[in-house]
């Protein structure tokens, strides 16, 4: 039997146009694996997903896989996004412990043994918590991340400092549970936490993106936030009705106030008209927010109902 058929540890890395980073990523990662996981009981594999890269990334990964039998490359037929890419790799990963990381070396591969040790202690999901966060990323990249973290903490009810850090380790049970989730839009760290019994955070170093640029703009981040909000809680829907009750009460009180004012100052009609306009605009605004949120849910229901596959694998490259 092939010794590597059931490795102890799987490292999962999504790749989208990372040709500048792959050489140093591979150099540092293979060094860490060779030095830290020498124990024959701790065999390992690395599963890359090529998420429809348009540069030389795929060719480079296939080269690596040819030279190193412990490397698998899942080739997607097009770009499906980071989290789908991670899922694609999860489906191929066989390790008892699965570690996810980004390709851009913002999460140093040297931290992997720390995370693995924490899972060995009995934790199901171990998150990296970025220390001294380096950011040459723009204001538009850091500010939304902070908001994402804050809202995620609230909606998922799990107090984690850093949801954005993708250097994470999971037990086999949690990965299996995640693989059973068929929903399209999912945010892996939050999903994992919903299945994990014991959750831990480990401080990890954080560097600037080694090369290339962030694949996330403001728009992708907003989308991710909506995914989070709608796939993990009904809070927005519930907040809507509370908000509705409050605004209705407020409107009624204001109406009473206006009636009283009208009796006291019969000459002040023009002012009243303007006040009504202000109130009207306020309500129209509220309605649009409500429609928007409903639309988000309906859109997502529509996507789930269509039940399209989350991604299509073109080929899995392994060995020669
Ligand atoms: N990524 C991906 N598909 C995408 C976008 C990103 O597989 O559509 C990968 C990317 O190659 C990297 C990781 O996801 O390994 C994180 O991307 P990035 O560094 O751009 O995100 P950020 O660090 O800015 O959140
Ligand atoms: Mg990055």
Short mmCIF file of C-alpha atoms in Angstrom, two decimals, residues 144 148 216-229 296 300:
data_model
loop_
_atom_site.label_atom_id
_atom_site.label_comp_id
_atom_site.label_asym_id
_atom_site.label_seq_id
_atom_site.Cartn_x
_atom_site.Cartn_y
_atom_site.Cartn_z
CA UNK A 144 -13.77 46.59 5.71
CA UNK A 148 -16.17 42.12 8.88
CA UNK A 216 -10.16 41.29 -2.89
CA UNK A 217 -11.56 44.69 -3.67
CA UNK A 218 -14.18 46.51 -1.69
CA UNK A 219 -16.93 44.85 -3.70
CA UNK A 220 -15.79 41.27 -3.08
CA UNK A 221 -15.57 42.07 0.63
CA UNK A 222 -19.08 43.48 0.76
CA UNK A 223 -20.30 40.31 -0.90
CA UNK A 224 -18.47 38.17 1.61
CA UNK A 225 -20.05 40.12 4.43
CA UNK A 226 -23.53 39.53 3.03
CA UNK A 227 -22.70 35.82 2.74
CA UNK A 228 -21.79 35.79 6.38
CA UNK A 229 -24.79 37.71 7.52
CA UNK A 296 -30.23 39.38 -0.51
CA UNK A 300 -29.43 33.40 -2.09
#
